[in-house]
Coordinates of C-alpha atoms in Angstrom, one line a residue:
M1016 CA -12.8 9.8 -0.2
L1017 CA -13.4 6.7 -2.3
T1018 CA -16.1 6.7 -4.9
T1019 CA -17.3 4.2 -7.5
D1020 CA -16.0 6.5 -10.2
F1021 CA -12.6 4.8 -9.6
P1022 CA -10.2 7.3 -11.1
I1023 CA -6.9 5.9 -12.4
G1024 CA -4.7 4.9 -9.5
S1025 CA -7.5 4.5 -7.0
P1026 CA -8.3 1.3 -5.1
C1027 CA -11.1 -0.4 -7.1
W1028 CA -11.2 -3.9 -5.9
I1029 CA -10.2 -6.0 -2.9
D1030 CA -10.1 -9.8 -2.4
L1031 CA -8.9 -12.2 0.2
G1032 CA -7.0 -15.4 -0.2
T1033 CA -8.1 -17.9 2.3
P1034 CA -7.5 -21.6 3.1
D1035 CA -11.2 -22.3 3.7
I1036 CA -13.6 -20.2 1.7
P1037 CA -16.9 -21.4 3.4
V1038 CA -15.6 -20.8 6.9
T1039 CA -14.1 -17.4 6.0
A1040 CA -17.3 -16.3 4.2
R1041 CA -19.3 -17.3 7.4
F1042 CA -17.0 -15.2 9.6
Y1043 CA -17.4 -12.1 7.5
G1044 CA -21.1 -12.7 7.3
Q1045 CA -21.3 -12.7 11.0
V1046 CA -19.1 -9.6 11.3
F1047 CA -20.6 -7.4 8.5
D1048 CA -23.7 -9.3 7.4
W1049 CA -22.1 -10.0 4.1
S1050 CA -23.3 -12.8 1.9
F1051 CA -21.1 -14.9 -0.4
L1052 CA -21.9 -15.6 -4.1
E1053 CA -19.6 -18.1 -5.8
V1054 CA -18.8 -17.4 -9.4
P1055 CA -19.3 -20.6 -11.5
G1056 CA -16.2 -22.1 -13.1
T1057 CA -13.7 -20.2 -11.0
G1058 CA -12.7 -22.9 -8.6
G1059 CA -14.4 -21.4 -5.6
Y1060 CA -13.8 -17.6 -6.2
G1061 CA -16.8 -15.5 -5.4
F1062 CA -18.2 -12.2 -4.3
L1063 CA -18.8 -10.8 -0.8
Q1064 CA -21.9 -8.8 -1.0
S1065 CA -23.9 -6.3 1.1
K1066 CA -27.6 -6.2 0.2
G1067 CA -26.7 -7.6 -3.2
R1068 CA -23.8 -5.2 -3.9
T1069 CA -20.3 -6.5 -4.1
V1070 CA -17.9 -5.1 -1.4
G1071 CA -15.1 -7.6 -2.0
A1072 CA -14.2 -11.2 -3.0
L1073 CA -12.9 -14.4 -1.6
G1074 CA -10.6 -16.9 -3.3
N1075 CA -8.4 -19.9 -2.6
L1076 CA -5.1 -19.2 -0.9
D1077 CA -2.0 -19.8 -3.1
P1078 CA 0.3 -22.6 -1.7
G1079 CA 2.7 -21.2 0.8
A1080 CA 1.1 -17.8 1.0
R1081 CA -0.3 -16.1 4.1
S1082 CA -4.0 -15.2 4.2
A1083 CA -4.3 -11.5 3.4
W1084 CA -6.4 -8.9 1.7
T1085 CA -5.1 -7.7 -1.7
T1086 CA -5.9 -4.2 -2.9
Y1087 CA -6.3 -3.6 -6.6
F1088 CA -5.5 -0.2 -8.2
R1089 CA -7.1 0.8 -11.4
T1090 CA -4.9 1.3 -14.5
R1091 CA -5.6 2.2 -18.1
D1092 CA -3.1 -0.5 -19.3
A1093 CA -2.2 -3.4 -17.1
D1094 CA 0.7 -4.5 -19.4
A1095 CA 2.3 -1.0 -19.4
T1096 CA 1.9 -0.6 -15.7
V1097 CA 3.5 -4.0 -15.0
K1098 CA 6.4 -3.1 -17.3
A1099 CA 6.9 0.2 -15.5
A1100 CA 6.6 -1.5 -12.1
E1101 CA 9.3 -4.0 -13.0
Q1102 CA 11.6 -1.2 -14.1
A1103 CA 11.0 0.6 -10.8
G1104 CA 11.9 -2.5 -8.7
A1105 CA 8.7 -4.4 -8.3
T1106 CA 8.4 -8.2 -8.6
V1107 CA 5.6 -9.7 -10.7
R1108 CA 3.8 -12.5 -9.0
V1109 CA 1.0 -13.0 -11.7
P1110 CA 1.6 -11.5 -15.1
P1111 CA -1.2 -9.6 -16.9
T1112 CA -4.1 -11.9 -17.3
D1113 CA -7.6 -11.6 -18.8
V1114 CA -10.5 -12.3 -16.5
M1115 CA -13.1 -13.4 -19.1
Q1116 CA -14.6 -10.1 -20.4
E1117 CA -14.5 -8.4 -17.0
G1118 CA -11.0 -6.9 -17.2
R1119 CA -7.3 -7.6 -17.1
F1120 CA -5.3 -7.9 -13.9
A1121 CA -1.7 -8.5 -12.6
A1122 CA -0.4 -9.2 -9.1
L1123 CA 2.9 -7.6 -7.9
T1124 CA 5.1 -7.0 -4.9
D1125 CA 6.4 -3.4 -4.5
P1126 CA 10.1 -2.7 -3.7
T1127 CA 9.3 -2.6 0.1
G1128 CA 7.7 -6.1 0.1
A1129 CA 4.0 -5.1 0.0
E1130 CA 1.8 -7.1 -2.3
F1131 CA -0.8 -5.4 -4.5
A1132 CA -2.6 -5.8 -7.8
V1133 CA -3.6 -3.7 -10.8
W1134 CA -6.9 -3.8 -12.7
Q1135 CA -7.7 -2.7 -16.2
A1136 CA -11.4 -2.5 -16.5
G1137 CA -13.5 -4.4 -19.0
N1138 CA -17.1 -5.0 -18.1
T1139 CA -16.2 -4.6 -14.5
T1140 CA -14.9 -1.3 -13.3
G1141 CA -14.7 -2.1 -9.7
L1142 CA -16.6 -2.8 -6.5
D1143 CA -20.3 -2.0 -6.4
V1144 CA -20.2 0.1 -3.3
V1145 CA -17.5 1.9 -1.2
S1146 CA -17.5 4.5 1.6
E1147 CA -20.7 3.1 3.1
E1148 CA -21.4 1.0 6.2
G1149 CA -19.5 -2.3 6.0
A1150 CA -17.7 -1.3 2.7
L1151 CA -14.1 -0.3 1.8
V1152 CA -13.4 3.4 2.7
W1153 CA -9.6 3.7 3.0
S1154 CA -6.5 1.8 2.0
E1155 CA -3.3 2.0 4.1
L1156 CA 0.2 0.9 3.4
H1157 CA 2.4 0.1 6.4
T1158 CA 6.0 -0.1 5.4
S1159 CA 9.5 0.3 6.8
G1160 CA 10.4 2.2 3.6
Q1161 CA 7.8 5.0 3.3
D1162 CA 9.9 7.2 1.0
I1163 CA 10.8 4.3 -1.3
A1164 CA 7.2 3.2 -1.4
F1165 CA 5.8 6.6 -2.3
A1166 CA 8.4 7.2 -5.0
F1167 CA 7.5 3.9 -6.5
Y1168 CA 3.7 4.5 -6.6
E1169 CA 4.1 8.1 -7.7
K1170 CA 6.0 6.8 -10.7
L1171 CA 3.4 4.1 -11.4
F1172 CA 0.2 6.0 -10.9
G1173 CA 1.1 9.7 -10.5
W1174 CA -0.1 9.7 -6.9
R1175 CA 0.1 12.9 -4.8
M1176 CA 1.0 13.0 -1.1
E1177 CA 0.1 15.5 1.6
N1178 CA 1.3 15.5 5.2
F1179 CA -1.7 15.5 7.6
E1180 CA -1.3 16.3 11.2
P1181 CA -4.3 15.1 13.1
S1182 CA -2.7 16.2 16.4
P1183 CA 0.6 17.8 17.5
G1184 CA 3.5 15.5 17.0
M1185 CA 1.6 13.1 14.7
T1186 CA 2.2 13.3 11.0
Y1187 CA 0.4 11.0 8.5
R1188 CA 1.0 10.8 4.8
V1189 CA -2.3 11.0 2.8
L1190 CA -2.4 9.7 -0.7
S1191 CA -4.5 11.1 -3.6
T1192 CA -4.9 10.2 -7.2
A1193 CA -3.1 12.1 -9.9
E1194 CA -6.1 14.2 -11.1
G1195 CA -8.9 16.1 -9.3
D1196 CA -9.0 18.0 -6.0
Q1197 CA -6.2 16.6 -3.8
Q1198 CA -8.3 16.3 -0.7
E1199 CA -11.4 15.1 -2.4
T1200 CA -9.5 12.4 -4.3
S1201 CA -7.7 11.1 -1.2
F1202 CA -8.1 7.3 -0.8
G1203 CA -5.5 6.1 1.6
G1204 CA -2.2 6.7 3.4
I1205 CA 1.3 5.5 4.1
A1206 CA 2.5 4.8 7.7
P1207 CA 5.4 3.0 9.3
T1208 CA 5.1 -0.6 10.3
M1209 CA 3.9 -1.0 13.9
S1210 CA 6.8 -3.3 14.8
P1211 CA 10.0 -4.6 13.1
E1212 CA 8.3 -8.0 12.6
Q1213 CA 5.4 -6.6 10.7
P1214 CA 5.7 -7.1 7.0
S1215 CA 5.0 -4.3 4.6
A1216 CA 1.4 -4.6 3.5
W1217 CA -1.7 -2.9 2.3
T1218 CA -4.7 -3.1 4.7
P1219 CA -8.3 -2.3 3.9
Y1220 CA -10.4 -0.1 6.3
F1221 CA -14.1 -0.8 6.4
A1222 CA -16.5 1.9 7.4
T1223 CA -18.8 1.4 10.4
E1224 CA -20.8 3.6 12.7
D1225 CA -20.1 1.3 15.7
V1226 CA -16.5 0.1 15.8
D1227 CA -17.0 -1.6 19.2
A1228 CA -20.0 -3.6 18.1
V1229 CA -18.1 -4.9 15.1
I1230 CA -15.2 -5.9 17.3
A1231 CA -17.6 -7.8 19.6
R1232 CA -19.0 -9.7 16.6
A1233 CA -15.6 -10.4 15.2
T1234 CA -14.2 -11.8 18.4
A1235 CA -17.3 -13.9 19.0
A1236 CA -16.9 -15.3 15.5
G1237 CA -13.2 -16.3 16.1
G1238 CA -11.3 -13.2 15.1
S1239 CA -8.7 -11.4 17.2
V1240 CA -7.9 -7.8 18.0
L1241 CA -4.6 -6.4 16.7
M1242 CA -5.1 -2.9 17.9
P1243 CA -7.9 -2.0 20.3
A1244 CA -10.5 0.6 19.5
S1245 CA -9.2 4.1 20.1
D1246 CA -10.3 7.7 19.3
V1247 CA -7.8 9.6 17.2
E1248 CA -8.2 13.4 17.2
N1249 CA -9.5 14.9 13.9
V1250 CA -9.7 11.3 12.4
G1251 CA -12.3 9.2 14.2
R1252 CA -12.5 5.9 16.0
L1253 CA -10.2 3.1 14.7
A1254 CA -9.4 -0.5 15.4
W1255 CA -7.4 -3.3 13.7
L1256 CA -8.6 -6.9 13.7
A1257 CA -7.6 -10.2 12.2
D1258 CA -9.9 -12.9 10.9
P1259 CA -9.6 -16.5 12.1
N1260 CA -6.9 -17.1 9.4
G1261 CA -4.8 -14.1 10.5
A1262 CA -5.7 -11.7 7.7
P1263 CA -5.6 -8.2 9.1
F1264 CA -8.3 -5.6 8.4
A1265 CA -9.2 -2.3 10.0
L1266 CA -12.4 -0.4 11.0
I1267 CA -13.1 3.3 11.1
K1268 CA -16.0 5.4 12.2
G1269 CA -16.5 8.5 10.0
E1270 CA -14.4 9.7 7.1
P1271 CA -10.6 9.2 7.7
R1272 CA -9.9 12.9 7.1
E1273 CA -12.6 14.5 9.2

């Protein structure tokens, strides 16, 4: 499961590009009781917080881009990772850039079309809280090229993969960081796209003890249900939602590998 130790290759940050920061911050406040703290001098970028602890961030949407959550993976060296990613077939959207004294980041698109980012820690290692109510607990890549995607990220971060069978006839690819116990360091998975029209993308899962209550709050606040709540044997209760700007996110009750 995710921890704030953030080993190399693990998800360490998430942020959301949105066409309307105040409206979006209000939506997630109604859904998860998050507050929004704007960072001075950033043009509107700010932190989403739960009880004063950062669980994510919001920023302005790039022109022509669709609203979506971006997952950042920790790296020792952003420049070296970007070079390796380019050699492995990735596209660089934002070259390595310093974020004041907080760290160094870059934004990329993997060979299957999924956008992601890398983070080299400075003063900021990552999110303040994960794997708790209303916080990031799992990161999932849906792609039409599962083998291509894993080979790419394995080369980049040394990820390990294990086939998990929650029920007969269902196989799910679980991802772990390069070091440590493979099950204990699992942080996400790779799955096929749900339809031919679905683009390859990383989607964050937020932990909750009451999936249905969160769905009710989200729909009341203007969100929509992409996948209704369902119980998955040996996994938990899951649902997929979209915020009012169409950015997908998911919910899960319990640890993903229970």
